[in-house]
Amino acid sequence: MGHQDKVGKSQVAGADAADKQNANLKTEDLEQFKSDASGQALRTNQGVKIADDKNSLRAGARGPSLLEDFILREKITHFDHERIPERIVHARGVAAHGYFESYADHSALTKAGFLSEKGKQTPIFVRFSTVQGPRGSADTVRDVRGFALKFYTDEGNFDLVGNNIPVFFIQDAIKFPDFVHAVKPEPHNEIPTGGSAHDTFWDFVSLQSESAHAVIWAMSDRAIPKSLRTIQGFGVHTFRLINGEGVSKFVKFIWTPKQGVLSLVWDEAQKLAGKDADFHRRDLGEAIELGNYPEWEFGVQVIDESDEHNFDFDILDPTKVIPEELVPITPLGKLVLNRNPDNYFAETEQVAFCPGHIVPGIDFSNDPLLQGRLFSYTDTQLSRLGGPNFHEIPINKPVCPFHNNQRDALHRTTINKGQASYEPNSIDGGWPQETPPAAKDGGFESYYERIDAHKVRERSASFQDHFSQPRLFYKSLSTTEQHHIAEAYSFELGKVKRKFIRERVVNEILANIDLNLAREVAQHLGLPPPEKSSVSVPKYKFTESPALSQTTLAADSLRGKKVAALLFDGVSDQDLQDAQAWMEQHKVKLMLLGPSSAPVHTGKGKEIEVDGSFKGEPSILFDAVILLNVPGEVPTILKNGDVVYHLLEAYKHLKPVVLTGESSQLLSSLPLKEDEGLLQGASFMSVEKAFSQALLTHRVWGREGHVSHIPA
Ligand code: HDE
């Protein structure tokens, strides 16, 4: 058989694809292949060039395969071990590179070097995640989002492993395995994937009132974010910042997106989970690719040591927020994400965060949840990444030089030189040696905290109030946000099979947060409305914290929004040109959709390539939808079910919808009503200002009560 016979069609196609891929590689990437003696030779892991990668070695063309085929065995053995254990929680994630830039010299607050200079930039790697679902689960499920930051500072790595809600479900680390077992898919049937709407979760959280606060956040719109670019980040625990004089202040870390804190509506989230399970990771990757780099303002709430006990709650309790109205946020700098990873596995999957990774100038508080986390993360990496050398994986490696006497173990890549692997030594010049602590550039020193106590297994009495803060949160929200919370509890509890669990949530949890909320949920579930709270909730000095509502956290511009233009043959050239120019000017991504993927022709006969079809790119993928003027074609439009569905669905999801020219005649045939988001006008430019406002506002909340009859 000649060589030519062995090369099938698919292999030629494969070669084309490889060429295309190579075309996308940067010159420096290609250099690595060129430096290979034969250009781009395929080799075994032992460096042997491979002559045939298509056929295994066998005894005769139709005979059995031979064990001696080391090329086949090496390839398949490697493949057999391609998977590593996924994270026990936060398995589904996506990440990006970027930088932190300090706004100023913050050395009065901390001696941490990355905060010591105005304009100083520190590389960061950020991983977003959902908590409950496995690696292959959908992005838009109702869940808390992990928001883990790794700062590669000159003084070592600082990991801030936070979430997009400011409180946690339990107060003590010892309850974490119970909590996770309860929320994860149930053990007998591994259902549900990616959600908390099931008996074991609600059983656990209804028996543990300390969960009430985090649960109400998880039932709020925060748990169905529009995009990972539109979530806030919270360190949750109280930490310490320590300056060069050794003065410590308690801090809470908070980072807020410039893109606004925005959410999906529930119907949209559920549909997206099926139609684009990768919605969030795609959105993040695309925005960065387009140069719409997401940004967060990174800050701290600072509490003097002397104020530690001056709150209605304990600042060590991770189920409590410190309202911004009591302690405002001091901005420290900005976080910018500007580069997508090159390889998902090597970077996003292998990154190993640990709250215990801190640098001089930062320290822990005695929050009992944080204390447990300090141990857990390194422990989990041992089985997930296969040994104690995971810090040598490039994504985990500090950028500053580091030396110590730790040696060997699985997957060691460092080749340590010298003879002395102990300290003190007099053989290798005494190195590596300790660095005494100092106001600047010194070795790490723990805060000189006085501890004088009995060993006890005891929860502080100051952790016992579990309802004042969920009440504060609920009371601080807009009517729309409150309504969504009632709907979310009703949906989730509607999936709970055991009636006594549903009743317990309503009577023993919700009734103590807010009686109206409890009654609304009871009504949805067909339960008797509770008459009174079952515990007496202490009175707080303040009853509302507007900063907790998403309505106070708007976007600063339209940058990075995504709009669909629905096109038909005969579309007005002027309208289309104006819309395209406007979107470009506002850094809004405009996608042109047509009845199919075939090009559309404008009124003047110009051929327009489309980005997809109405059906293939449903309205749930966009922030707004525009149907431009197509003179004389309203009957054609009305006959197209896909476009009608697109419009009705966008309207139902409270999005801005624009109808220009004759398209606005659709208003008389479809159940759409003009409002501050449903805009009609002679041309796109005639509604441009109102559209800009509607797009910035994100949703037309006033429409919400009037869309239940829409079939979409
Ligand atoms: Fe985690 N958590 N956690 N957690 N967590 C993990 O570490 C754990 C907690 C958070 O993108 C695990 O590498 C314990 C609070 C994020 O890689 C594990 C306790 C907060 C991520 C672990 C908590 C978080 C994790 C699983 C209670 C918000 C993903 C894999 C004491 C402030 C990081 C891993 C990433 C991951 C343990 C509670 C956030 C098992 C024991 C509170 C964002 O070590």
PDB file of C-alpha atoms and ligand atoms in Angstrom, residues 86-94 126-131 144-149 160-170 172-177 179-180 234-237 239 318 348-349 351-355 367-381 384, ligand 1:
ATOM      1  CA  GLU A  86     -12.951  18.218  39.627  1.00  0.00           C
ATOM      2  CA  ARG A  87     -13.252  20.645  42.508  1.00  0.00           C
ATOM      3  CA  ILE A  88     -15.594  19.288  45.172  1.00  0.00           C
ATOM      4  CA  VAL A  89     -17.368  22.640  45.101  1.00  0.00           C
ATOM      5  CA  HIS A  90     -16.977  25.412  42.488  1.00  0.00           C
ATOM      6  CA  ALA A  91     -16.214  22.806  39.794  1.00  0.00           C
ATOM      7  CA  ARG A  92     -17.645  24.823  36.901  1.00  0.00           C
ATOM      8  CA  GLY A  93     -15.505  27.839  36.243  1.00  0.00           C
ATOM      9  CA  VAL A  94     -14.013  30.267  33.790  1.00  0.00           C
ATOM     10  CA  VAL A 126      -9.393  35.576  38.330  1.00  0.00           C
ATOM     11  CA  ARG A 127     -11.598  32.488  38.335  1.00  0.00           C
ATOM     12  CA  PHE A 128     -15.399  32.717  38.405  1.00  0.00           C
ATOM     13  CA  SER A 129     -17.468  29.679  39.272  1.00  0.00           C
ATOM     14  CA  THR A 130     -20.810  28.260  40.249  1.00  0.00           C
ATOM     15  CA  VAL A 131     -20.860  26.291  43.498  1.00  0.00           C
ATOM     16  CA  VAL A 144     -23.850  31.772  44.306  1.00  0.00           C
ATOM     17  CA  ARG A 145     -20.902  32.680  42.053  1.00  0.00           C
ATOM     18  CA  GLY A 146     -17.335  32.165  43.223  1.00  0.00           C
ATOM     19  CA  PHE A 147     -15.065  35.125  42.473  1.00  0.00           C
ATOM     20  CA  ALA A 148     -11.507  34.084  43.301  1.00  0.00           C
ATOM     21  CA  LEU A 149      -8.620  36.522  42.816  1.00  0.00           C
ATOM     22  CA  LEU A 160      -8.711  36.529  47.869  1.00  0.00           C
ATOM     23  CA  VAL A 161     -11.141  33.665  47.401  1.00  0.00           C
ATOM     24  CA  GLY A 162     -14.483  35.414  47.465  1.00  0.00           C
ATOM     25  CA  ASN A 163     -18.070  35.083  46.318  1.00  0.00           C
ATOM     26  CA  ASN A 164     -20.609  37.386  44.650  1.00  0.00           C
ATOM     27  CA  ILE A 165     -22.710  37.543  47.795  1.00  0.00           C
ATOM     28  CA  PRO A 166     -21.384  39.058  51.016  1.00  0.00           C
ATOM     29  CA  VAL A 167     -22.413  36.358  53.495  1.00  0.00           C
ATOM     30  CA  PHE A 168     -22.106  32.605  53.865  1.00  0.00           C
ATOM     31  CA  PHE A 169     -24.512  29.776  54.748  1.00  0.00           C
ATOM     32  CA  ILE A 170     -22.816  28.646  57.956  1.00  0.00           C
ATOM     33  CA  ASP A 172     -18.390  27.485  61.589  1.00  0.00           C
ATOM     34  CA  ALA A 173     -16.176  25.462  59.228  1.00  0.00           C
ATOM     35  CA  ILE A 174     -17.193  22.228  60.949  1.00  0.00           C
ATOM     36  CA  LYS A 175     -20.616  22.492  59.259  1.00  0.00           C
ATOM     37  CA  PHE A 176     -19.211  22.853  55.719  1.00  0.00           C
ATOM     38  CA  PRO A 177     -19.275  19.161  54.734  1.00  0.00           C
ATOM     39  CA  PHE A 179     -23.874  22.055  54.000  1.00  0.00           C
ATOM     40  CA  VAL A 180     -22.187  20.809  50.828  1.00  0.00           C
ATOM     41  CA  PHE A 234     -16.927  40.062  48.467  1.00  0.00           C
ATOM     42  CA  GLY A 235     -14.163  38.629  50.624  1.00  0.00           C
ATOM     43  CA  VAL A 236     -17.020  37.733  53.049  1.00  0.00           C
ATOM     44  CA  HIS A 237     -14.844  37.356  56.158  1.00  0.00           C
ATOM     45  CA  PHE A 239      -9.579  40.354  57.528  1.00  0.00           C
ATOM     46  CA  PRO A 318     -19.549  35.513  58.237  1.00  0.00           C
ATOM     47  CA  THR A 348      -8.347  27.633  34.691  1.00  0.00           C
ATOM     48  CA  GLU A 349      -8.550  24.022  35.835  1.00  0.00           C
ATOM     49  CA  VAL A 351      -5.218  27.135  39.317  1.00  0.00           C
ATOM     50  CA  ALA A 352      -5.173  26.490  43.050  1.00  0.00           C
ATOM     51  CA  PHE A 353      -6.506  29.192  45.342  1.00  0.00           C
ATOM     52  CA  CYS A 354      -6.153  29.239  49.101  1.00  0.00           C
ATOM     53  CA  PRO A 355      -7.375  31.893  51.559  1.00  0.00           C
ATOM     54  CA  ASP A 367     -13.812  34.228  61.998  1.00  0.00           C
ATOM     55  CA  PRO A 368     -14.313  30.469  62.631  1.00  0.00           C
ATOM     56  CA  LEU A 369     -15.288  29.863  59.025  1.00  0.00           C
ATOM     57  CA  LEU A 370     -12.170  31.548  57.688  1.00  0.00           C
ATOM     58  CA  GLN A 371      -9.992  29.634  60.131  1.00  0.00           C
ATOM     59  CA  GLY A 372     -11.284  26.317  58.719  1.00  0.00           C
ATOM     60  CA  ARG A 373     -10.769  27.465  55.147  1.00  0.00           C
ATOM     61  CA  LEU A 374      -7.091  28.176  55.804  1.00  0.00           C
ATOM     62  CA  PHE A 375      -6.510  24.453  56.076  1.00  0.00           C
ATOM     63  CA  SER A 376      -8.999  23.080  53.581  1.00  0.00           C
ATOM     64  CA  TYR A 377      -7.798  24.504  50.289  1.00  0.00           C
ATOM     65  CA  THR A 378      -4.240  23.160  50.375  1.00  0.00           C
ATOM     66  CA  ASP A 379      -5.585  19.837  51.534  1.00  0.00           C
ATOM     67  CA  THR A 380      -7.972  19.594  48.587  1.00  0.00           C
ATOM     68  CA  GLN A 381      -5.206  20.437  46.090  1.00  0.00           C
ATOM     69  CA  ARG A 384      -6.948  17.287  43.046  1.00  0.00           C
TER      70      ARG A 384
HETATM   71 FE1  HDE B   1     -14.595  27.407  49.519  1.00  0.00          FE
HETATM   72  N1  HDE B   1     -13.653  25.717  48.896  1.00  0.00           N
HETATM   73  N2  HDE B   1     -14.811  26.602  51.362  1.00  0.00           N
HETATM   74  N3  HDE B   1     -15.650  29.049  50.151  1.00  0.00           N
HETATM   75  N4  HDE B   1     -14.399  28.234  47.722  1.00  0.00           N
HETATM   76  C1  HDE B   1     -13.177  25.508  47.666  1.00  0.00           C
HETATM   77  O1  HDE B   1     -11.079  24.579  47.173  1.00  0.00           O
HETATM   78  C2  HDE B   1     -14.201  25.496  51.816  1.00  0.00           C
HETATM   79  C3  HDE B   1     -16.137  29.265  51.399  1.00  0.00           C
HETATM   80  C4  HDE B   1     -14.745  29.501  47.352  1.00  0.00           C
HETATM   81  O2  HDE B   1     -11.989  29.078  41.641  1.00  0.00           O
HETATM   82  C5  HDE B   1     -12.390  24.229  47.570  1.00  0.00           C
HETATM   83  O3  HDE B   1      -9.724  24.430  45.375  1.00  0.00           O
HETATM   84  C6  HDE B   1     -14.463  25.297  53.215  1.00  0.00           C
HETATM   85  C7  HDE B   1     -16.514  30.645  51.571  1.00  0.00           C
HETATM   86  C8  HDE B   1     -14.422  29.715  45.963  1.00  0.00           C
HETATM   87  O4  HDE B   1     -10.674  27.482  42.344  1.00  0.00           O
HETATM   88  C9  HDE B   1     -12.398  23.701  49.014  1.00  0.00           C
HETATM   89  C10 HDE B   1     -15.288  26.326  53.586  1.00  0.00           C
HETATM   90  C11 HDE B   1     -16.260  31.239  50.374  1.00  0.00           C
HETATM   91  C12 HDE B   1     -13.852  28.516  45.526  1.00  0.00           C
HETATM   92  C13 HDE B   1     -13.219  24.737  49.706  1.00  0.00           C
HETATM   93  C14 HDE B   1     -15.500  27.147  52.421  1.00  0.00           C
HETATM   94  C15 HDE B   1     -15.719  30.229  49.490  1.00  0.00           C
HETATM   95  C16 HDE B   1     -13.845  27.621  46.650  1.00  0.00           C
HETATM   96  C17 HDE B   1     -12.845  23.284  46.500  1.00  0.00           C
HETATM   97  C18 HDE B   1     -15.902  26.600  54.935  1.00  0.00           C
HETATM   98  C19 HDE B   1     -16.505  32.702  49.966  1.00  0.00           C
HETATM   99  C20 HDE B   1     -13.355  28.208  44.139  1.00  0.00           C
HETATM  100  C21 HDE B   1     -11.767  23.268  45.458  1.00  0.00           C
HETATM  101  C22 HDE B   1     -14.984  26.605  56.007  1.00  0.00           C
HETATM  102  C23 HDE B   1     -15.819  33.661  50.756  1.00  0.00           C
HETATM  103  C24 HDE B   1     -11.926  28.616  43.947  1.00  0.00           C
HETATM  104  C25 HDE B   1     -10.749  24.149  45.951  1.00  0.00           C
HETATM  105  C26 HDE B   1     -11.496  28.368  42.531  1.00  0.00           C
HETATM  106  C27 HDE B   1     -13.329  26.326  46.607  1.00  0.00           C
HETATM  107  C28 HDE B   1     -13.447  24.662  51.030  1.00  0.00           C
HETATM  108  C29 HDE B   1     -16.344  28.289  52.430  1.00  0.00           C
HETATM  109  C30 HDE B   1     -15.364  30.528  48.137  1.00  0.00           C
HETATM  110  C31 HDE B   1     -12.900  22.278  49.196  1.00  0.00           C
HETATM  111  C32 HDE B   1     -13.942  24.149  54.061  1.00  0.00           C
HETATM  112  C33 HDE B   1     -17.057  31.287  52.848  1.00  0.00           C
HETATM  113  C34 HDE B   1     -14.658  30.982  45.158  1.00  0.00           C
HETATM  114  O5  HDE B   1     -11.112  23.683  49.550  1.00  0.00           O
END
